[in-house]
CSV table of C-alpha atoms and ligand atoms in Angstrom, one decimal:
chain,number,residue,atom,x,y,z
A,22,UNK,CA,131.9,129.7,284.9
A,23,UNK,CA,133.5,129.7,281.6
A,24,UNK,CA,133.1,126.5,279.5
A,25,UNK,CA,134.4,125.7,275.7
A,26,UNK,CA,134.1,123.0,273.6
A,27,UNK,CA,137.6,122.9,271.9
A,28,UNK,CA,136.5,119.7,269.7
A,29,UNK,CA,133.1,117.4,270.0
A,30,UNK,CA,132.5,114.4,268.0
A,31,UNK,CA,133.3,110.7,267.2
A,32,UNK,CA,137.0,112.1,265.7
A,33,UNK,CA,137.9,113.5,268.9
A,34,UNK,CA,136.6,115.6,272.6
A,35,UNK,CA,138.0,118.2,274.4
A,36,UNK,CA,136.3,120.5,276.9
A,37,UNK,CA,137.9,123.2,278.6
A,38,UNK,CA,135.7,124.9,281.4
A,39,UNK,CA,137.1,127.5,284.2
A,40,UNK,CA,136.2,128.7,287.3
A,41,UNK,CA,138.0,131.0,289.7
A,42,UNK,CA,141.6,130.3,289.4
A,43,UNK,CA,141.0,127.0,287.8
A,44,UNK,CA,140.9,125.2,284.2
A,45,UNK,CA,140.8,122.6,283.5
A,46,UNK,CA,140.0,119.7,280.4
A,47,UNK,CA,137.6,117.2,279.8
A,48,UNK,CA,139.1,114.4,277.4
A,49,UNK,CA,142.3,115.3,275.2
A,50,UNK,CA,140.9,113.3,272.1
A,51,UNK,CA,143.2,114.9,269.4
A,52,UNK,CA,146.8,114.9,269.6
A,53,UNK,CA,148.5,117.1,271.6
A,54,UNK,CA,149.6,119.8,269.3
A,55,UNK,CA,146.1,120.2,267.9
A,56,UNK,CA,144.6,120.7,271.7
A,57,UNK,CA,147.6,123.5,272.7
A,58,UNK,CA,146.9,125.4,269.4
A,59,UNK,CA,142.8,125.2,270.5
A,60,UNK,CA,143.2,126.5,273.9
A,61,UNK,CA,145.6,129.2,272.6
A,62,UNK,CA,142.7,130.2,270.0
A,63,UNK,CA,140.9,131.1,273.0
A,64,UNK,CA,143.9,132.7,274.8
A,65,UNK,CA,144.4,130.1,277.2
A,66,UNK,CA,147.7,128.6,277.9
A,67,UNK,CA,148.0,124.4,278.5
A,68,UNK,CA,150.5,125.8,281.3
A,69,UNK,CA,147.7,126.6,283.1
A,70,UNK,CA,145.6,123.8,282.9
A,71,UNK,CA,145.1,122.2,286.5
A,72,UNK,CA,143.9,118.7,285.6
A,73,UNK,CA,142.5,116.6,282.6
A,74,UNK,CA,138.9,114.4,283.2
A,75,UNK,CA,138.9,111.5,281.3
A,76,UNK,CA,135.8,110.1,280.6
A,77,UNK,CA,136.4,106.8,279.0
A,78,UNK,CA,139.5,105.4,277.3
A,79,UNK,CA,138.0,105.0,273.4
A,80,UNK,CA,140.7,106.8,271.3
A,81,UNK,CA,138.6,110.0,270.6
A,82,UNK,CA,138.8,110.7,274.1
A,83,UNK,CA,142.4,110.2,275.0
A,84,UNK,CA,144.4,110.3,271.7
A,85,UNK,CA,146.4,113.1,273.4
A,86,UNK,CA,146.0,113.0,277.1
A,87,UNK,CA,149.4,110.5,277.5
A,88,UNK,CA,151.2,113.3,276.1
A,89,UNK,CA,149.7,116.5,277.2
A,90,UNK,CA,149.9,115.0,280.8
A,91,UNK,CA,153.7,114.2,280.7
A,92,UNK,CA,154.7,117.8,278.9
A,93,UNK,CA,153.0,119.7,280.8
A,94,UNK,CA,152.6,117.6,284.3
A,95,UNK,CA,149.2,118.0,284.7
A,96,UNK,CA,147.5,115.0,286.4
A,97,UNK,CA,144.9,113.2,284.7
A,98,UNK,CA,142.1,111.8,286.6
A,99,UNK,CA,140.1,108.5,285.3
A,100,UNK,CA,138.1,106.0,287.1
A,101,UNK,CA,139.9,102.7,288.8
A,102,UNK,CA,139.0,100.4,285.4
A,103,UNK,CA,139.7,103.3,282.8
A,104,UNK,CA,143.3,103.5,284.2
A,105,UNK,CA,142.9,100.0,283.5
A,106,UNK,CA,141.7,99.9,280.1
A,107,UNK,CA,143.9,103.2,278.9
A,108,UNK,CA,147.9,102.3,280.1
A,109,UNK,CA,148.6,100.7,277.5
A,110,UNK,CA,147.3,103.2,275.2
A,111,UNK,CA,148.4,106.7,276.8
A,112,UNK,CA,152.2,105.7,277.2
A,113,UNK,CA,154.3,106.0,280.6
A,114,UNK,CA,153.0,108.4,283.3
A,115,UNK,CA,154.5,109.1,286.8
A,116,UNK,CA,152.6,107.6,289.5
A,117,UNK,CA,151.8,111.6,290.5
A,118,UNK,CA,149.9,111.9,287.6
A,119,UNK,CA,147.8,110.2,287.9
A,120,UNK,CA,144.6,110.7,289.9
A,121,UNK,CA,141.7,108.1,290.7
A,122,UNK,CA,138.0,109.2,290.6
A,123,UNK,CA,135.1,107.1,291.1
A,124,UNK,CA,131.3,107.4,290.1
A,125,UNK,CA,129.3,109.1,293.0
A,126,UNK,CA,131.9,110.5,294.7
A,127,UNK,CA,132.4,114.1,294.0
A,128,UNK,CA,135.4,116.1,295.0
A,129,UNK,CA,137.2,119.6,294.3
A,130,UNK,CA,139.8,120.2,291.7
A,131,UNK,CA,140.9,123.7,292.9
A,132,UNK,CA,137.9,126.2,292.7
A,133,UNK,CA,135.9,123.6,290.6
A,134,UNK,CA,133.5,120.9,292.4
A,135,UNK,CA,133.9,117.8,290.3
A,136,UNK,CA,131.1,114.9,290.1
A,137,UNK,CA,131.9,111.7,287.9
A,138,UNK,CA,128.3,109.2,287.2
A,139,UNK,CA,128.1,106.6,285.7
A,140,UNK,CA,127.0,106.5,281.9
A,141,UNK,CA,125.6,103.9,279.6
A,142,UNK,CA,128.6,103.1,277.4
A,143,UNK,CA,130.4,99.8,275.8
A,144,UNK,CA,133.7,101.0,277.7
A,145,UNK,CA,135.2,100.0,281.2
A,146,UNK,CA,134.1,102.2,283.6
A,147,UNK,CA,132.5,105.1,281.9
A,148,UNK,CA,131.6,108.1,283.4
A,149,UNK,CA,130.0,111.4,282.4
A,150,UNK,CA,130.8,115.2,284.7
A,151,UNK,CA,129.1,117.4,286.4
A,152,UNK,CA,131.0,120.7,286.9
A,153,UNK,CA,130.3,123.3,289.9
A,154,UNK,CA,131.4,126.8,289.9
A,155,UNK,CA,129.6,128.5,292.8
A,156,UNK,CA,126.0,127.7,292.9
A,157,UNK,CA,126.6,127.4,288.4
A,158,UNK,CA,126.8,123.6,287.2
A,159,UNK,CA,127.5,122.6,283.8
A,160,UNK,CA,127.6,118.9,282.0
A,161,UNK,CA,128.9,116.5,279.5
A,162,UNK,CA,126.5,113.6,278.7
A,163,UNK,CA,127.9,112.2,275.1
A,164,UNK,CA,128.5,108.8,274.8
A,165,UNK,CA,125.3,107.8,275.7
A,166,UNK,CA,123.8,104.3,274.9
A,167,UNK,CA,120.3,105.5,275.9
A,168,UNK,CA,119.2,108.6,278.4
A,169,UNK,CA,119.1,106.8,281.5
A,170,UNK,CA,117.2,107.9,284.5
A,171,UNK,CA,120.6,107.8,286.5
A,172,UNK,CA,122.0,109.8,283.9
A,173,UNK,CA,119.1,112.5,284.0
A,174,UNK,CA,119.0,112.3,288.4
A,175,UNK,CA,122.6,113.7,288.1
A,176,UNK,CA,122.6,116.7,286.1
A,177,UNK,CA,119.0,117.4,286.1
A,178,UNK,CA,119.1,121.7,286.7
A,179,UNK,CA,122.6,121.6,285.3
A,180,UNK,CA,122.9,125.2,283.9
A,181,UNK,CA,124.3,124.4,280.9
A,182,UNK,CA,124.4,120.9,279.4
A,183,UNK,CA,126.9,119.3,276.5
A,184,UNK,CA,124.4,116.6,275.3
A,185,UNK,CA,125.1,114.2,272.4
A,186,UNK,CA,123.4,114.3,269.4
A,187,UNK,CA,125.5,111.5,267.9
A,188,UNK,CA,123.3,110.6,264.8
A,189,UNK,CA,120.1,110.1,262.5
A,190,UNK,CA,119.2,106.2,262.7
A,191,UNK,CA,118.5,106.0,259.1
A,192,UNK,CA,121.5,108.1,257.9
A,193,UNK,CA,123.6,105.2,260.0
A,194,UNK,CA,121.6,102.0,258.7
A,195,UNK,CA,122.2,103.2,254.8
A,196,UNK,CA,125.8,103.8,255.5
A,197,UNK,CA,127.7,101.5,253.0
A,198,UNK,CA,130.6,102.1,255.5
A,199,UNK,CA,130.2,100.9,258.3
A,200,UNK,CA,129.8,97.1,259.3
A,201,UNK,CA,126.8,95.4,260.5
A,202,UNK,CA,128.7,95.0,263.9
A,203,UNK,CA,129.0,98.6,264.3
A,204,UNK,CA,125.9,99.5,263.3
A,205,UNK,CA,124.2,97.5,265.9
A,206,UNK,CA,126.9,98.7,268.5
A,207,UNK,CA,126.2,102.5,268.0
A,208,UNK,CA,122.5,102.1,267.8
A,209,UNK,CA,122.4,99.5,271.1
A,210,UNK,CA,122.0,100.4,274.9
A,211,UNK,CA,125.5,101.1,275.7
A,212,UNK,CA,126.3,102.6,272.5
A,213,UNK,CA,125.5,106.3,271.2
A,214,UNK,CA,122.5,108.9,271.6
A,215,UNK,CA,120.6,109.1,268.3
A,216,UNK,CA,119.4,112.6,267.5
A,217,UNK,CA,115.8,111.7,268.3
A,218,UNK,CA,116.6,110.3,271.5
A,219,UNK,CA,119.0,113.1,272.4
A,220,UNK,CA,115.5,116.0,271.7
A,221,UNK,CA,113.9,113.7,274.2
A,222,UNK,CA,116.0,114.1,276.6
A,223,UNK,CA,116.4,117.5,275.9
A,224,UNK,CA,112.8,118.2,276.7
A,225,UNK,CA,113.5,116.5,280.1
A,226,UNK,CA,116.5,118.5,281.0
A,227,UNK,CA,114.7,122.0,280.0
A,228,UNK,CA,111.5,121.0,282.3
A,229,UNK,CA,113.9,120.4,284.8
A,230,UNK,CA,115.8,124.5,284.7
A,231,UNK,CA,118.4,123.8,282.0
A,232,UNK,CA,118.8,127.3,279.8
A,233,UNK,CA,121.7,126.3,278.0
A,234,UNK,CA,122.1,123.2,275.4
A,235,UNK,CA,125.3,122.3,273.2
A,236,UNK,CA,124.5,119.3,270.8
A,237,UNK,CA,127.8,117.4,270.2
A,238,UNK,CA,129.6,114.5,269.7
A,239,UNK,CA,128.4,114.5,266.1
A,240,UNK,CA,128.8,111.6,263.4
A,241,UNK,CA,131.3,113.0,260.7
A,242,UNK,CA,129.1,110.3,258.3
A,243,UNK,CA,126.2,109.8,259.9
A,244,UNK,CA,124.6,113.5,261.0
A,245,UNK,CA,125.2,116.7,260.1
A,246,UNK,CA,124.7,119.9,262.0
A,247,UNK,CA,121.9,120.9,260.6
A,248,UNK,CA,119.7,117.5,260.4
A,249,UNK,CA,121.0,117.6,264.3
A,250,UNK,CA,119.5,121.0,265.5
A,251,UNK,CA,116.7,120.6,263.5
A,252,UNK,CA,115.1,117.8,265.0
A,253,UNK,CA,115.9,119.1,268.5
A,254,UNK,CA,114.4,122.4,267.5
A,255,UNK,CA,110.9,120.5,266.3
A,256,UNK,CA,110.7,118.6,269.8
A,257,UNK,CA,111.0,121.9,271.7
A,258,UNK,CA,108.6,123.9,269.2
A,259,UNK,CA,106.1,120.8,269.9
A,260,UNK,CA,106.3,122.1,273.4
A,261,UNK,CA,106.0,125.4,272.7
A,262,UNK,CA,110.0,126.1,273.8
A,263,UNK,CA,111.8,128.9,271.3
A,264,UNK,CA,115.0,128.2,270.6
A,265,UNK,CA,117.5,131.1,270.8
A,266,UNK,CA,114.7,132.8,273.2
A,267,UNK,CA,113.4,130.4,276.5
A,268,UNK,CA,116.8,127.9,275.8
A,269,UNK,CA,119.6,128.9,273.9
A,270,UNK,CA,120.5,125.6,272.0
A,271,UNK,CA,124.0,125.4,269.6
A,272,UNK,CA,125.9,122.5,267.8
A,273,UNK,CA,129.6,122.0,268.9
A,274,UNK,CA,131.6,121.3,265.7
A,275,UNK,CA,133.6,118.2,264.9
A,276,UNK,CA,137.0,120.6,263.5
A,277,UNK,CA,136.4,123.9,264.8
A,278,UNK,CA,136.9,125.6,267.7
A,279,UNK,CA,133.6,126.7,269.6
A,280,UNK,CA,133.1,129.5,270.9
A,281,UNK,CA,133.5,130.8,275.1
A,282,UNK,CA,130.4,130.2,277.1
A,283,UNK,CA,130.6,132.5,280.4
A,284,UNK,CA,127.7,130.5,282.3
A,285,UNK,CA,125.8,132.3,285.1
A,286,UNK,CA,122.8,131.4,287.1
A,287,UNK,CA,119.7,131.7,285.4
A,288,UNK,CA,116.5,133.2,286.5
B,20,ZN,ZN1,133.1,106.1,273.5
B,21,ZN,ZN1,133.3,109.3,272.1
């Protein structure tokens, strides 16, 4: 399985994973133009993309999904009350694409098995994914209020996990830019994973046969990808976990294009 974070953080998502004859992308959060010329960094065509998963309608996950979906006719699927929440925001769409998924019920997108749960998230319907390639999983947990149990049940032994590491809780609080509502939005249940929360829940994930961790979903003002890795790299060293040896842990940038993960089974 093949997985690449084109763009992760609170300015825009994109995930493009493949398996078999299949890619495909999670979230088209920057404009159209800026997704193509990503994909073709990494030699991929958006002609060949089978289908976009949209998590959740906030802008930084659908900025260009409208518009990638209607040049390209590739379907988008979203659950029942994020179609809701994002027509007015992604522009006309034939009826054809556009694709209903619901929490729980997994299904295949061409060679890839596809499972939407729920997440803990101030938007409609929200929902993380759980990817399957084979008997290789990999998947995206950002937009995380807090690490809910549900949230760990479904991609507990994922091979390879996109976990958010949104921001450090002090950094945010001294932030002369942002408003008091937003602070307490980001830092409440349904709002976003704070680096500390995010090493905890690391931990979890590695003591359940994850190998493979991407931070992302950084704040541009509020983090930085150093202060990120850092403090999950203490709460594994606690534990006696290497980093770079027994899990191999990396930060996906906000405006550059990571790197091509080819994920197989470990152990
Ligand atoms: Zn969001
Ligand atoms: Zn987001």
């Amino acid at each position: 399985m093949y997985f690449c974070p084109l763009y992760s953080g609170s300015s825009g998502n994109s995930l493009f994973c493949q398996y078999g004859n299949t890619r495909l992308l999670i979230d088209a959060g920057k404009n159209g133009k800026t997704i193509e010329a990503a994909l073709n960094q990494i030699g991929v065509e958006m002609e060949t993309i089978s289908g976009i998963l949209i998590t959740h309608e906030h802008s930084d996950h659908i900025a260009g999904a409208g518009i990638l979906a209607r040049r390209y006719h590739v379907p988008l699927y979203a659950t029942g009350e994020t179609w809701r929440a994002m027509m007015g925001k992604i522009g006309k769409l034939a009826p054809d694409l556009r694709r209903e998924v619901t929490a729980g019920h997994a299904f295949y997108l061409g060679d890839i098995g596809v499972a939407p749960f729920s997440i803990p998230h101030d938007a409609a319907d929200p929902v993380g994914y759980r990817l399957w390639g084979g008997n290789v999983s990999i998947s995206t947990a950002t937009d995380l209020g807090h690490f809910s149990d549900e949230v760990f049940r479904q991609i507990c032994g994922s091979d390879l996990v996109l976990l958010e590491s949104n921001h450090d809780p002090d950094m945010l609080k001294a932030n002369p830019n942002y408003s008091a509502v937003l602070k307490k939005r980001i830092l409440g249940e349904y709002g976003h994973l704070s680096n500390q929360m995010c090493a905890e829940a690391l931990l979890r994930l590695i003591a359940g046969g994850t190998s493979n961790v991407i931070l992302g979903h950084l704040s541009g003002e509020n983090n930085t990808p150093v202060l990120a890795r850092r403090v999950s790299e203490a709460a594994m060293a606690r534990e006696g976990i290497k980093a770079g040896e027994d899990v191999k842990l990396a930060v996906a940038l906000r405006d550059t294009v990571g790197q091509v993960y080819c994920v197989k089974k470990s152990g």
